[in-house]
């Protein structure tokens, strides 16, 4: 896969003037107030899957509109806490999967809440959280569900769920609420940035090859899904361009990054055609927190650093205990 985006020197200083609506903060304040109008009601049901070193709980909490969101909560066995915690968000099309897939953080001594993504979970990893909301006509996938209006857009619900996942983790008696970090790959990285902007007192943010950033550039330069779901929608819905771009301006990771304060560790694949490097740098260079760094993988596509990045994350997070 050849390099196709801006030269590295240009990437490192690329800071686009991504427009944001004047009522961006009011929109999200109202969204979270509406979400928090429902009791969080977190439930942690113990699950015996045969593990001796990690305790597993099936999690349910109230997300957007009070609708139940599922997840897994894991903690090192015999460690009463309070523990630092990592809240993790899933990549596009995947669900929470099975708990034995997510043992890394618990084995490193952290509590770990893995959030299911509403409506997803049949692309490559199973999910268990429905998305009851309907949608006007949309392209197959999730990128254009409700896209004609920010009030109905799919990611309004997902980002609200992400904020509630942090609140659910903080509600667990074994979690130190002041030491909750957020992370995720691709879509999970985009949710990580959004949550970091909406919950500025998270302890740390670790977005890997993040999706959902710099929409205006992304939909123009990449030939890969999921961004091209929007392109294909607009090739049919020719008169919806202005409405779509207005909606996306409420959900751009660049705008959330401008509001984030937590220490942050990003990663980018310089040959990534799914989340082009310039869109990752758009969020990184706009990130308001002073303590931030990015690891570049020069010869990697959207897989980014994979296990190498997980190793980097653990070392980086341990240094911030």
mmCIF file with all atom_site columns, N, CA, C and O in Angstrom, residues 19-37:
data_model
loop_
_atom_site.group_PDB
_atom_site.id
_atom_site.type_symbol
_atom_site.label_atom_id
_atom_site.label_alt_id
_atom_site.label_comp_id
_atom_site.label_asym_id
_atom_site.label_entity_id
_atom_site.label_seq_id
_atom_site.pdbx_PDB_ins_code
_atom_site.Cartn_x
_atom_site.Cartn_y
_atom_site.Cartn_z
_atom_site.occupancy
_atom_site.B_iso_or_equiv
_atom_site.pdbx_formal_charge
_atom_site.auth_seq_id
_atom_site.auth_comp_id
_atom_site.auth_asym_id
_atom_site.auth_atom_id
_atom_site.pdbx_PDB_model_num
ATOM 1  N N  . UNK A 1 19 ? -15.155 23.687 10.253 1.00 0.00 ? 19 UNK A N  1
ATOM 2  C CA . UNK A 1 19 ? -16.202 24.564 10.778 1.00 0.00 ? 19 UNK A CA 1
ATOM 3  C C  . UNK A 1 19 ? -17.044 23.830 11.808 1.00 0.00 ? 19 UNK A C  1
ATOM 4  O O  . UNK A 1 19 ? -17.308 22.635 11.671 1.00 0.00 ? 19 UNK A O  1
ATOM 5  N N  . UNK A 1 20 ? -17.431 24.549 12.838 1.00 0.00 ? 20 UNK A N  1
ATOM 6  C CA . UNK A 1 20 ? -18.351 23.966 13.804 1.00 0.00 ? 20 UNK A CA 1
ATOM 7  C C  . UNK A 1 20 ? -19.510 24.934 14.020 1.00 0.00 ? 20 UNK A C  1
ATOM 8  O O  . UNK A 1 20 ? -19.340 26.155 13.965 1.00 0.00 ? 20 UNK A O  1
ATOM 9  N N  . UNK A 1 21 ? -20.695 24.413 14.246 1.00 0.00 ? 21 UNK A N  1
ATOM 10 C CA . UNK A 1 21 ? -21.868 25.274 14.399 1.00 0.00 ? 21 UNK A CA 1
ATOM 11 C C  . UNK A 1 21 ? -21.783 26.114 15.666 1.00 0.00 ? 21 UNK A C  1
ATOM 12 O O  . UNK A 1 21 ? -21.165 25.714 16.664 1.00 0.00 ? 21 UNK A O  1
ATOM 13 N N  . UNK A 1 22 ? -22.413 27.264 15.641 1.00 0.00 ? 22 UNK A N  1
ATOM 14 C CA . UNK A 1 22 ? -22.367 28.171 16.786 1.00 0.00 ? 22 UNK A CA 1
ATOM 15 C C  . UNK A 1 22 ? -22.973 27.544 18.034 1.00 0.00 ? 22 UNK A C  1
ATOM 16 O O  . UNK A 1 22 ? -22.583 27.873 19.157 1.00 0.00 ? 22 UNK A O  1
ATOM 17 N N  . UNK A 1 23 ? -23.916 26.642 17.841 1.00 0.00 ? 23 UNK A N  1
ATOM 18 C CA . UNK A 1 23 ? -24.580 26.025 18.999 1.00 0.00 ? 23 UNK A CA 1
ATOM 19 C C  . UNK A 1 23 ? -24.024 24.638 19.320 1.00 0.00 ? 23 UNK A C  1
ATOM 20 O O  . UNK A 1 23 ? -24.705 23.826 19.956 1.00 0.00 ? 23 UNK A O  1
ATOM 21 N N  . UNK A 1 24 ? -22.797 24.363 18.909 1.00 0.00 ? 24 UNK A N  1
ATOM 22 C CA . UNK A 1 24 ? -22.184 23.049 19.158 1.00 0.00 ? 24 UNK A CA 1
ATOM 23 C C  . UNK A 1 24 ? -22.244 22.678 20.637 1.00 0.00 ? 24 UNK A C  1
ATOM 24 O O  . UNK A 1 24 ? -22.711 21.595 21.016 1.00 0.00 ? 24 UNK A O  1
ATOM 25 N N  . UNK A 1 25 ? -21.771 23.576 21.499 1.00 0.00 ? 25 UNK A N  1
ATOM 26 C CA . UNK A 1 25 ? -21.748 23.266 22.930 1.00 0.00 ? 25 UNK A CA 1
ATOM 27 C C  . UNK A 1 25 ? -23.156 23.151 23.500 1.00 0.00 ? 25 UNK A C  1
ATOM 28 O O  . UNK A 1 25 ? -23.427 22.272 24.337 1.00 0.00 ? 25 UNK A O  1
ATOM 29 N N  . UNK A 1 26 ? -24.050 24.010 23.058 1.00 0.00 ? 26 UNK A N  1
ATOM 30 C CA . UNK A 1 26 ? -25.436 23.934 23.541 1.00 0.00 ? 26 UNK A CA 1
ATOM 31 C C  . UNK A 1 26 ? -26.086 22.619 23.115 1.00 0.00 ? 26 UNK A C  1
ATOM 32 O O  . UNK A 1 26 ? -26.836 22.007 23.891 1.00 0.00 ? 26 UNK A O  1
ATOM 33 N N  . UNK A 1 27 ? -25.804 22.191 21.877 1.00 0.00 ? 27 UNK A N  1
ATOM 34 C CA . UNK A 1 27 ? -26.369 20.937 21.384 1.00 0.00 ? 27 UNK A CA 1
ATOM 35 C C  . UNK A 1 27 ? -25.936 19.771 22.265 1.00 0.00 ? 27 UNK A C  1
ATOM 36 O O  . UNK A 1 27 ? -26.773 18.935 22.673 1.00 0.00 ? 27 UNK A O  1
ATOM 37 N N  . UNK A 1 28 ? -24.651 19.723 22.585 1.00 0.00 ? 28 UNK A N  1
ATOM 38 C CA . UNK A 1 28 ? -24.164 18.590 23.363 1.00 0.00 ? 28 UNK A CA 1
ATOM 39 C C  . UNK A 1 28 ? -24.544 18.698 24.839 1.00 0.00 ? 28 UNK A C  1
ATOM 40 O O  . UNK A 1 28 ? -24.793 17.681 25.505 1.00 0.00 ? 28 UNK A O  1
ATOM 41 N N  . UNK A 1 29 ? -24.643 19.919 25.351 1.00 0.00 ? 29 UNK A N  1
ATOM 42 C CA . UNK A 1 29 ? -25.126 20.075 26.724 1.00 0.00 ? 29 UNK A CA 1
ATOM 43 C C  . UNK A 1 29 ? -26.566 19.575 26.836 1.00 0.00 ? 29 UNK A C  1
ATOM 44 O O  . UNK A 1 29 ? -26.929 18.877 27.796 1.00 0.00 ? 29 UNK A O  1
ATOM 45 N N  . UNK A 1 30 ? -27.381 19.929 25.847 1.00 0.00 ? 30 UNK A N  1
ATOM 46 C CA . UNK A 1 30 ? -28.776 19.481 25.863 1.00 0.00 ? 30 UNK A CA 1
ATOM 47 C C  . UNK A 1 30 ? -28.866 17.973 25.675 1.00 0.00 ? 30 UNK A C  1
ATOM 48 O O  . UNK A 1 30 ? -29.692 17.307 26.321 1.00 0.00 ? 30 UNK A O  1
ATOM 49 N N  . UNK A 1 31 ? -28.015 17.415 24.800 1.00 0.00 ? 31 UNK A N  1
ATOM 50 C CA . UNK A 1 31 ? -28.012 15.968 24.572 1.00 0.00 ? 31 UNK A CA 1
ATOM 51 C C  . UNK A 1 31 ? -27.684 15.214 25.860 1.00 0.00 ? 31 UNK A C  1
ATOM 52 O O  . UNK A 1 31 ? -28.363 14.241 26.220 1.00 0.00 ? 31 UNK A O  1
ATOM 53 N N  . UNK A 1 32 ? -26.653 15.674 26.564 1.00 0.00 ? 32 UNK A N  1
ATOM 54 C CA . UNK A 1 32 ? -26.252 14.971 27.781 1.00 0.00 ? 32 UNK A CA 1
ATOM 55 C C  . UNK A 1 32 ? -27.249 15.211 28.918 1.00 0.00 ? 32 UNK A C  1
ATOM 56 O O  . UNK A 1 32 ? -27.481 14.307 29.736 1.00 0.00 ? 32 UNK A O  1
ATOM 57 N N  . UNK A 1 33 ? -27.836 16.403 28.962 1.00 0.00 ? 33 UNK A N  1
ATOM 58 C CA . UNK A 1 33 ? -28.858 16.643 29.986 1.00 0.00 ? 33 UNK A CA 1
ATOM 59 C C  . UNK A 1 33 ? -30.055 15.724 29.769 1.00 0.00 ? 33 UNK A C  1
ATOM 60 O O  . UNK A 1 33 ? -30.605 15.153 30.730 1.00 0.00 ? 33 UNK A O  1
ATOM 61 N N  . UNK A 1 34 ? -30.441 15.563 28.511 1.00 0.00 ? 34 UNK A N  1
ATOM 62 C CA . UNK A 1 34 ? -31.554 14.659 28.208 1.00 0.00 ? 34 UNK A CA 1
ATOM 63 C C  . UNK A 1 34 ? -31.190 13.226 28.565 1.00 0.00 ? 34 UNK A C  1
ATOM 64 O O  . UNK A 1 34 ? -31.996 12.480 29.131 1.00 0.00 ? 34 UNK A O  1
ATOM 65 N N  . UNK A 1 35 ? -29.972 12.833 28.241 1.00 0.00 ? 35 UNK A N  1
ATOM 66 C CA . UNK A 1 35 ? -29.523 11.472 28.552 1.00 0.00 ? 35 UNK A CA 1
ATOM 67 C C  . UNK A 1 35 ? -29.489 11.243 30.058 1.00 0.00 ? 35 UNK A C  1
ATOM 68 O O  . UNK A 1 35 ? -29.926 10.199 30.555 1.00 0.00 ? 35 UNK A O  1
ATOM 69 N N  . UNK A 1 36 ? -28.959 12.222 30.790 1.00 0.00 ? 36 UNK A N  1
ATOM 70 C CA . UNK A 1 36 ? -28.834 12.078 32.241 1.00 0.00 ? 36 UNK A CA 1
ATOM 71 C C  . UNK A 1 36 ? -30.166 12.256 32.962 1.00 0.00 ? 36 UNK A C  1
ATOM 72 O O  . UNK A 1 36 ? -30.231 12.059 34.177 1.00 0.00 ? 36 UNK A O  1
ATOM 73 N N  . UNK A 1 37 ? -31.186 12.615 32.218 1.00 0.00 ? 37 UNK A N  1
ATOM 74 C CA . UNK A 1 37 ? -32.520 12.666 32.803 1.00 0.00 ? 37 UNK A CA 1
ATOM 75 C C  . UNK A 1 37 ? -33.057 11.297 33.159 1.00 0.00 ? 37 UNK A C  1
ATOM 76 O O  . UNK A 1 37 ? -34.073 11.176 33.850 1.00 0.00 ? 37 UNK A O  1
#
